[in-house]
């Protein structure tokens, strides 16, 4: 079980916090809004009212007790910066911060954040990818320019083995899993033959996967 502290109890912060708690983690939420704290209090380990612009108050949160900090303050820069700086100074190994713009994100990275999340941009990116091709079912960005993709096997792949398809050689990606009739085939071997109704999970650069989809 990991210990998380979530700064900010808006829609993004509360969703992350309650889901982490449902997954049996120790989750503490901090926000300056009493009403938001009251609403989430029963769905996390602890909910604390704290003025995130008050350096002394933030310093009393015993941040050294947490494995991960999530800074979900997308509206105001100062409390977000304060939360990131305090978390890193306390020795929290991983600090993930929400940002609403590239400039906001760059500032938080310079303050020590390990990863920046752009919720609205990321959702829009996935939606656009999913709508652009009938075979594409889902996509999740893992880093800039690289994603996981789920898509239906194109008809031309039917009956062909992975070696014959040459996906790694021609498109620089591997098939991580094949879903077929409710069964999952993880890391299929080179002789595995694709069927028309298979759902393929792959990881690679967006550029290479886009090229594969366009050509198949």
PDB file of C-alpha atoms in Angstrom:
ATOM      1  CA  UNK A   1       0.000   0.000   0.000  1.00  0.00           C
ATOM      2  CA  UNK A   2       1.296   3.439  -0.950  1.00  0.00           C
ATOM      3  CA  UNK A   3       0.666   6.720   0.829  1.00  0.00           C
ATOM      4  CA  UNK A   4      -0.577   9.658  -1.249  1.00  0.00           C
ATOM      5  CA  UNK A   5      -1.241  13.296  -0.504  1.00  0.00           C
ATOM      6  CA  UNK A   6      -3.492  15.179  -2.915  1.00  0.00           C
ATOM      7  CA  UNK A   7      -3.376  18.972  -2.933  1.00  0.00           C
ATOM      8  CA  UNK A   8      -6.641  20.374  -4.253  1.00  0.00           C
ATOM      9  CA  UNK A   9     -10.102  18.886  -4.108  1.00  0.00           C
ATOM     10  CA  UNK A  10     -11.669  19.974  -7.373  1.00  0.00           C
ATOM     11  CA  UNK A  11     -13.076  17.528  -9.905  1.00  0.00           C
ATOM     12  CA  UNK A  12      -9.682  16.206 -10.949  1.00  0.00           C
ATOM     13  CA  UNK A  13      -8.177  16.012  -7.466  1.00  0.00           C
ATOM     14  CA  UNK A  14     -11.229  14.423  -5.855  1.00  0.00           C
ATOM     15  CA  UNK A  15     -11.553  11.857  -8.655  1.00  0.00           C
ATOM     16  CA  UNK A  16      -7.908  10.810  -8.327  1.00  0.00           C
ATOM     17  CA  UNK A  17      -8.075  10.743  -4.533  1.00  0.00           C
ATOM     18  CA  UNK A  18     -11.230   8.647  -4.230  1.00  0.00           C
ATOM     19  CA  UNK A  19     -10.053   6.192  -6.879  1.00  0.00           C
ATOM     20  CA  UNK A  20      -6.700   5.746  -5.143  1.00  0.00           C
ATOM     21  CA  UNK A  21      -8.551   5.137  -1.877  1.00  0.00           C
ATOM     22  CA  UNK A  22     -10.850   2.591  -3.559  1.00  0.00           C
ATOM     23  CA  UNK A  23      -7.684   0.782  -4.663  1.00  0.00           C
ATOM     24  CA  UNK A  24      -6.734   0.343  -0.986  1.00  0.00           C
ATOM     25  CA  UNK A  25      -4.152   3.115  -0.738  1.00  0.00           C
ATOM     26  CA  UNK A  26      -3.659   5.543   2.132  1.00  0.00           C
ATOM     27  CA  UNK A  27      -4.869   8.899   0.772  1.00  0.00           C
ATOM     28  CA  UNK A  28      -4.874  12.311   2.442  1.00  0.00           C
ATOM     29  CA  UNK A  29      -6.553  15.254   0.688  1.00  0.00           C
ATOM     30  CA  UNK A  30      -5.754  18.895   1.421  1.00  0.00           C
ATOM     31  CA  UNK A  31      -7.818  21.911   0.358  1.00  0.00           C
ATOM     32  CA  UNK A  32      -8.660  25.360   1.696  1.00  0.00           C
ATOM     33  CA  UNK A  33     -12.385  24.914   0.942  1.00  0.00           C
ATOM     34  CA  UNK A  34     -14.283  23.538   3.974  1.00  0.00           C
ATOM     35  CA  UNK A  35     -17.249  22.408   1.894  1.00  0.00           C
ATOM     36  CA  UNK A  36     -15.123  20.366  -0.508  1.00  0.00           C
ATOM     37  CA  UNK A  37     -13.304  18.745   2.399  1.00  0.00           C
ATOM     38  CA  UNK A  38     -16.614  17.836   4.055  1.00  0.00           C
ATOM     39  CA  UNK A  39     -17.852  16.224   0.834  1.00  0.00           C
ATOM     40  CA  UNK A  40     -14.828  13.987   0.380  1.00  0.00           C
ATOM     41  CA  UNK A  41     -14.073  13.248   4.030  1.00  0.00           C
ATOM     42  CA  UNK A  42     -15.758   9.828   4.083  1.00  0.00           C
ATOM     43  CA  UNK A  43     -14.134   8.680   0.841  1.00  0.00           C
ATOM     44  CA  UNK A  44     -10.453   9.071   1.722  1.00  0.00           C
ATOM     45  CA  UNK A  45      -8.192   8.254   4.661  1.00  0.00           C
ATOM     46  CA  UNK A  46      -8.151  11.846   5.894  1.00  0.00           C
ATOM     47  CA  UNK A  47      -9.275  15.231   4.578  1.00  0.00           C
ATOM     48  CA  UNK A  48      -7.552  18.352   5.892  1.00  0.00           C
ATOM     49  CA  UNK A  49      -8.495  22.017   5.592  1.00  0.00           C
ATOM     50  CA  UNK A  50      -5.328  23.970   4.891  1.00  0.00           C
ATOM     51  CA  UNK A  51      -4.508  27.312   3.273  1.00  0.00           C
ATOM     52  CA  UNK A  52      -2.140  26.176   0.523  1.00  0.00           C
ATOM     53  CA  UNK A  53      -0.717  29.694   0.203  1.00  0.00           C
ATOM     54  CA  UNK A  54       0.351  29.641   3.855  1.00  0.00           C
ATOM     55  CA  UNK A  55       3.914  28.317   3.943  1.00  0.00           C
ATOM     56  CA  UNK A  56       3.785  27.572   7.674  1.00  0.00           C
ATOM     57  CA  UNK A  57       0.486  25.661   7.384  1.00  0.00           C
ATOM     58  CA  UNK A  58       1.794  23.575   4.478  1.00  0.00           C
ATOM     59  CA  UNK A  59       4.972  22.902   6.447  1.00  0.00           C
ATOM     60  CA  UNK A  60       2.908  21.337   9.247  1.00  0.00           C
ATOM     61  CA  UNK A  61       1.454  18.611   6.997  1.00  0.00           C
ATOM     62  CA  UNK A  62       4.280  16.130   7.751  1.00  0.00           C
ATOM     63  CA  UNK A  63       4.918  15.671   4.045  1.00  0.00           C
ATOM     64  CA  UNK A  64       7.859  13.360   4.649  1.00  0.00           C
ATOM     65  CA  UNK A  65       5.329  10.600   5.411  1.00  0.00           C
ATOM     66  CA  UNK A  66       4.106  10.289   1.803  1.00  0.00           C
ATOM     67  CA  UNK A  67       5.332   8.288  -1.174  1.00  0.00           C
ATOM     68  CA  UNK A  68       3.611  10.395  -3.830  1.00  0.00           C
ATOM     69  CA  UNK A  69       2.214  13.931  -3.960  1.00  0.00           C
ATOM     70  CA  UNK A  70      -0.431  14.946  -6.487  1.00  0.00           C
ATOM     71  CA  UNK A  71      -0.800  18.680  -6.978  1.00  0.00           C
ATOM     72  CA  UNK A  72      -4.269  19.124  -8.472  1.00  0.00           C
ATOM     73  CA  UNK A  73      -4.427  22.921  -8.313  1.00  0.00           C
ATOM     74  CA  UNK A  74      -4.937  24.070 -11.878  1.00  0.00           C
ATOM     75  CA  UNK A  75      -6.473  27.473 -11.233  1.00  0.00           C
ATOM     76  CA  UNK A  76      -3.834  29.322  -9.185  1.00  0.00           C
ATOM     77  CA  UNK A  77      -0.103  29.213  -9.706  1.00  0.00           C
ATOM     78  CA  UNK A  78       1.124  30.310  -6.255  1.00  0.00           C
ATOM     79  CA  UNK A  79      -0.433  27.490  -4.162  1.00  0.00           C
ATOM     80  CA  UNK A  80       0.561  24.945  -6.817  1.00  0.00           C
ATOM     81  CA  UNK A  81       4.176  26.134  -6.690  1.00  0.00           C
ATOM     82  CA  UNK A  82       4.061  26.081  -2.890  1.00  0.00           C
ATOM     83  CA  UNK A  83       2.765  22.507  -2.863  1.00  0.00           C
ATOM     84  CA  UNK A  84       5.398  21.275  -5.338  1.00  0.00           C
ATOM     85  CA  UNK A  85       8.285  22.993  -3.533  1.00  0.00           C
ATOM     86  CA  UNK A  86       7.159  21.795  -0.103  1.00  0.00           C
ATOM     87  CA  UNK A  87       6.721  18.225  -1.348  1.00  0.00           C
ATOM     88  CA  UNK A  88      10.186  18.062  -2.906  1.00  0.00           C
ATOM     89  CA  UNK A  89      11.823  19.714   0.098  1.00  0.00           C
ATOM     90  CA  UNK A  90      10.182  17.075   2.312  1.00  0.00           C
ATOM     91  CA  UNK A  91      11.763  14.339   0.221  1.00  0.00           C
ATOM     92  CA  UNK A  92       8.650  13.003  -1.503  1.00  0.00           C
ATOM     93  CA  UNK A  93      10.034  10.783  -4.253  1.00  0.00           C
ATOM     94  CA  UNK A  94       7.376  11.473  -6.888  1.00  0.00           C
ATOM     95  CA  UNK A  95       5.432  14.696  -7.389  1.00  0.00           C
ATOM     96  CA  UNK A  96       2.788  14.815 -10.121  1.00  0.00           C
ATOM     97  CA  UNK A  97       1.184  18.160 -10.908  1.00  0.00           C
ATOM     98  CA  UNK A  98      -1.829  19.265 -12.921  1.00  0.00           C
ATOM     99  CA  UNK A  99      -1.439  22.230 -15.256  1.00  0.00           C
ATOM    100  CA  UNK A 100      -3.818  24.149 -17.483  1.00  0.00           C
ATOM    101  CA  UNK A 101      -1.196  25.515 -19.891  1.00  0.00           C
ATOM    102  CA  UNK A 102       2.300  24.766 -21.154  1.00  0.00           C
ATOM    103  CA  UNK A 103       3.651  27.832 -19.334  1.00  0.00           C
ATOM    104  CA  UNK A 104       2.038  26.689 -16.063  1.00  0.00           C
ATOM    105  CA  UNK A 105       3.502  23.224 -16.567  1.00  0.00           C
ATOM    106  CA  UNK A 106       7.021  24.496 -17.312  1.00  0.00           C
ATOM    107  CA  UNK A 107       7.026  26.555 -14.123  1.00  0.00           C
ATOM    108  CA  UNK A 108       5.989  23.558 -12.028  1.00  0.00           C
ATOM    109  CA  UNK A 109       8.667  21.395 -13.671  1.00  0.00           C
ATOM    110  CA  UNK A 110      11.279  23.998 -12.779  1.00  0.00           C
ATOM    111  CA  UNK A 111      10.001  23.920  -9.204  1.00  0.00           C
ATOM    112  CA  UNK A 112      10.669  20.185  -9.046  1.00  0.00           C
ATOM    113  CA  UNK A 113       7.547  18.401 -10.291  1.00  0.00           C
ATOM    114  CA  UNK A 114       8.423  15.012 -11.795  1.00  0.00           C
ATOM    115  CA  UNK A 115       5.468  14.821 -14.174  1.00  0.00           C
ATOM    116  CA  UNK A 116       2.903  17.286 -15.498  1.00  0.00           C
ATOM    117  CA  UNK A 117      -0.665  16.263 -16.336  1.00  0.00           C
ATOM    118  CA  UNK A 118      -2.892  18.261 -18.715  1.00  0.00           C
ATOM    119  CA  UNK A 119      -6.294  16.598 -18.127  1.00  0.00           C
ATOM    120  CA  UNK A 120      -8.358  18.487 -20.709  1.00  0.00           C
ATOM    121  CA  UNK A 121      -5.660  18.315 -23.371  1.00  0.00           C
ATOM    122  CA  UNK A 122      -5.079  14.610 -22.756  1.00  0.00           C
ATOM    123  CA  UNK A 123      -8.797  13.785 -22.953  1.00  0.00           C
ATOM    124  CA  UNK A 124      -9.135  15.806 -26.168  1.00  0.00           C
ATOM    125  CA  UNK A 125      -6.087  14.081 -27.637  1.00  0.00           C
ATOM    126  CA  UNK A 126      -7.493  10.617 -26.937  1.00  0.00           C
ATOM    127  CA  UNK A 127     -10.936  11.540 -28.247  1.00  0.00           C
ATOM    128  CA  UNK A 128      -9.524  12.910 -31.504  1.00  0.00           C
ATOM    129  CA  UNK A 129      -7.440   9.772 -32.006  1.00  0.00           C
ATOM    130  CA  UNK A 130     -10.376   7.503 -31.276  1.00  0.00           C
ATOM    131  CA  UNK A 131     -12.692   9.353 -33.671  1.00  0.00           C
ATOM    132  CA  UNK A 132     -10.202   9.540 -36.513  1.00  0.00           C
ATOM    133  CA  UNK A 133     -10.245   5.845 -37.434  1.00  0.00           C
ATOM    134  CA  UNK A 134     -13.009   3.244 -37.252  1.00  0.00           C
ATOM    135  CA  UNK A 135     -10.559   0.530 -36.177  1.00  0.00           C
ATOM    136  CA  UNK A 136      -9.033   2.581 -33.362  1.00  0.00           C
ATOM    137  CA  UNK A 137     -10.771   1.885 -30.044  1.00  0.00           C
ATOM    138  CA  UNK A 138      -8.636   3.671 -27.475  1.00  0.00           C
ATOM    139  CA  UNK A 139      -5.347   5.520 -26.991  1.00  0.00           C
ATOM    140  CA  UNK A 140      -3.433   6.612 -23.894  1.00  0.00           C
ATOM    141  CA  UNK A 141      -0.414   8.886 -24.037  1.00  0.00           C
ATOM    142  CA  UNK A 142       2.489   7.614 -21.915  1.00  0.00           C
ATOM    143  CA  UNK A 143       4.974  10.359 -22.796  1.00  0.00           C
ATOM    144  CA  UNK A 144       5.183  13.081 -25.389  1.00  0.00           C
ATOM    145  CA  UNK A 145       4.865  11.433 -28.784  1.00  0.00           C
ATOM    146  CA  UNK A 146       4.360   7.885 -27.484  1.00  0.00           C
ATOM    147  CA  UNK A 147       1.130   6.075 -26.610  1.00  0.00           C
ATOM    148  CA  UNK A 148      -0.659   2.812 -25.966  1.00  0.00           C
ATOM    149  CA  UNK A 149      -3.237   2.008 -28.655  1.00  0.00           C
ATOM    150  CA  UNK A 150      -6.068  -0.517 -28.832  1.00  0.00           C
ATOM    151  CA  UNK A 151      -7.449  -1.220 -32.291  1.00  0.00           C
ATOM    152  CA  UNK A 152      -9.273  -3.885 -34.259  1.00  0.00           C
ATOM    153  CA  UNK A 153      -7.032  -6.024 -36.428  1.00  0.00           C
ATOM    154  CA  UNK A 154      -7.319  -4.873 -40.064  1.00  0.00           C
ATOM    155  CA  UNK A 155      -8.761  -7.439 -42.473  1.00  0.00           C
ATOM    156  CA  UNK A 156      -5.428  -7.771 -44.308  1.00  0.00           C
ATOM    157  CA  UNK A 157      -3.800  -9.122 -41.101  1.00  0.00           C
ATOM    158  CA  UNK A 158      -6.208 -12.058 -40.865  1.00  0.00           C
ATOM    159  CA  UNK A 159      -4.394 -15.406 -40.676  1.00  0.00           C
ATOM    160  CA  UNK A 160      -0.893 -13.909 -40.651  1.00  0.00           C
ATOM    161  CA  UNK A 161       1.737 -14.592 -38.001  1.00  0.00           C
ATOM    162  CA  UNK A 162       3.576 -11.779 -36.234  1.00  0.00           C
ATOM    163  CA  UNK A 163       6.834 -12.571 -37.994  1.00  0.00           C
ATOM    164  CA  UNK A 164       5.133 -12.373 -41.372  1.00  0.00           C
ATOM    165  CA  UNK A 165       3.526  -9.036 -40.485  1.00  0.00           C
ATOM    166  CA  UNK A 166       6.896  -7.472 -39.662  1.00  0.00           C
ATOM    167  CA  UNK A 167       5.397  -4.735 -37.484  1.00  0.00           C
ATOM    168  CA  UNK A 168       8.614  -4.068 -35.583  1.00  0.00           C
ATOM    169  CA  UNK A 169      10.699  -3.852 -38.745  1.00  0.00           C
ATOM    170  CA  UNK A 170       8.237  -1.748 -40.758  1.00  0.00           C
ATOM    171  CA  UNK A 171       6.532   0.354 -38.061  1.00  0.00           C
ATOM    172  CA  UNK A 172       8.807   0.215 -34.978  1.00  0.00           C
ATOM    173  CA  UNK A 173       6.206  -1.162 -32.550  1.00  0.00           C
ATOM    174  CA  UNK A 174       5.308  -4.432 -30.891  1.00  0.00           C
ATOM    175  CA  UNK A 175       1.978  -6.069 -30.095  1.00  0.00           C
ATOM    176  CA  UNK A 176       1.809  -6.302 -26.309  1.00  0.00           C
ATOM    177  CA  UNK A 177      -1.492  -8.152 -26.069  1.00  0.00           C
ATOM    178  CA  UNK A 178      -4.198  -9.665 -28.232  1.00  0.00           C
ATOM    179  CA  UNK A 179      -7.764  -9.900 -26.954  1.00  0.00           C
ATOM    180  CA  UNK A 180      -9.819 -12.653 -28.585  1.00  0.00           C
ATOM    181  CA  UNK A 181     -13.254 -13.906 -27.528  1.00  0.00           C
ATOM    182  CA  UNK A 182     -12.775 -12.705 -23.958  1.00  0.00           C
ATOM    183  CA  UNK A 183      -9.264 -14.145 -23.608  1.00  0.00           C
ATOM    184  CA  UNK A 184      -6.073 -12.094 -23.365  1.00  0.00           C
ATOM    185  CA  UNK A 185      -2.859 -13.279 -25.015  1.00  0.00           C
ATOM    186  CA  UNK A 186      -0.032 -11.291 -23.433  1.00  0.00           C
ATOM    187  CA  UNK A 187       3.273 -10.904 -25.312  1.00  0.00           C
ATOM    188  CA  UNK A 188       2.254 -13.279 -28.123  1.00  0.00           C
ATOM    189  CA  UNK A 189       5.156 -15.172 -29.697  1.00  0.00           C
ATOM    190  CA  UNK A 190       6.403 -14.700 -33.253  1.00  0.00           C
ATOM    191  CA  UNK A 191       4.259 -17.578 -34.593  1.00  0.00           C
ATOM    192  CA  UNK A 192       1.000 -16.201 -33.170  1.00  0.00           C
ATOM    193  CA  UNK A 193      -1.557 -15.759 -35.971  1.00  0.00           C
ATOM    194  CA  UNK A 194      -3.904 -12.781 -35.986  1.00  0.00           C
ATOM    195  CA  UNK A 195      -7.625 -13.200 -36.617  1.00  0.00           C
ATOM    196  CA  UNK A 196      -9.911 -10.562 -38.080  1.00  0.00           C
ATOM    197  CA  UNK A 197     -11.894  -9.876 -34.888  1.00  0.00           C
ATOM    198  CA  UNK A 198      -8.828  -9.583 -32.617  1.00  0.00           C
ATOM    199  CA  UNK A 199      -8.257  -6.462 -30.525  1.00  0.00           C
ATOM    200  CA  UNK A 200      -4.583  -5.504 -30.546  1.00  0.00           C
ATOM    201  CA  UNK A 201      -2.818  -3.528 -27.838  1.00  0.00           C
ATOM    202  CA  UNK A 202       0.400  -1.903 -29.032  1.00  0.00           C
ATOM    203  CA  UNK A 203       2.844   0.738 -27.825  1.00  0.00           C
ATOM    204  CA  UNK A 204       4.917   3.001 -30.020  1.00  0.00           C
ATOM    205  CA  UNK A 205       5.408   6.487 -31.370  1.00  0.00           C
ATOM    206  CA  UNK A 206       2.270   8.294 -32.492  1.00  0.00           C
ATOM    207  CA  UNK A 207       3.914   8.967 -35.843  1.00  0.00           C
ATOM    208  CA  UNK A 208       4.633   5.278 -36.557  1.00  0.00           C
ATOM    209  CA  UNK A 209       1.251   4.053 -35.365  1.00  0.00           C
ATOM    210  CA  UNK A 210      -0.554   6.712 -37.377  1.00  0.00           C
ATOM    211  CA  UNK A 211       1.367   5.590 -40.459  1.00  0.00           C
ATOM    212  CA  UNK A 212       0.411   1.953 -39.793  1.00  0.00           C
ATOM    213  CA  UNK A 213      -3.274   2.837 -39.429  1.00  0.00           C
ATOM    214  CA  UNK A 214      -3.245   4.920 -42.629  1.00  0.00           C
ATOM    215  CA  UNK A 215      -1.552   2.132 -44.595  1.00  0.00           C
ATOM    216  CA  UNK A 216      -3.704  -0.709 -43.285  1.00  0.00           C
TER     217      UNK A 216
END
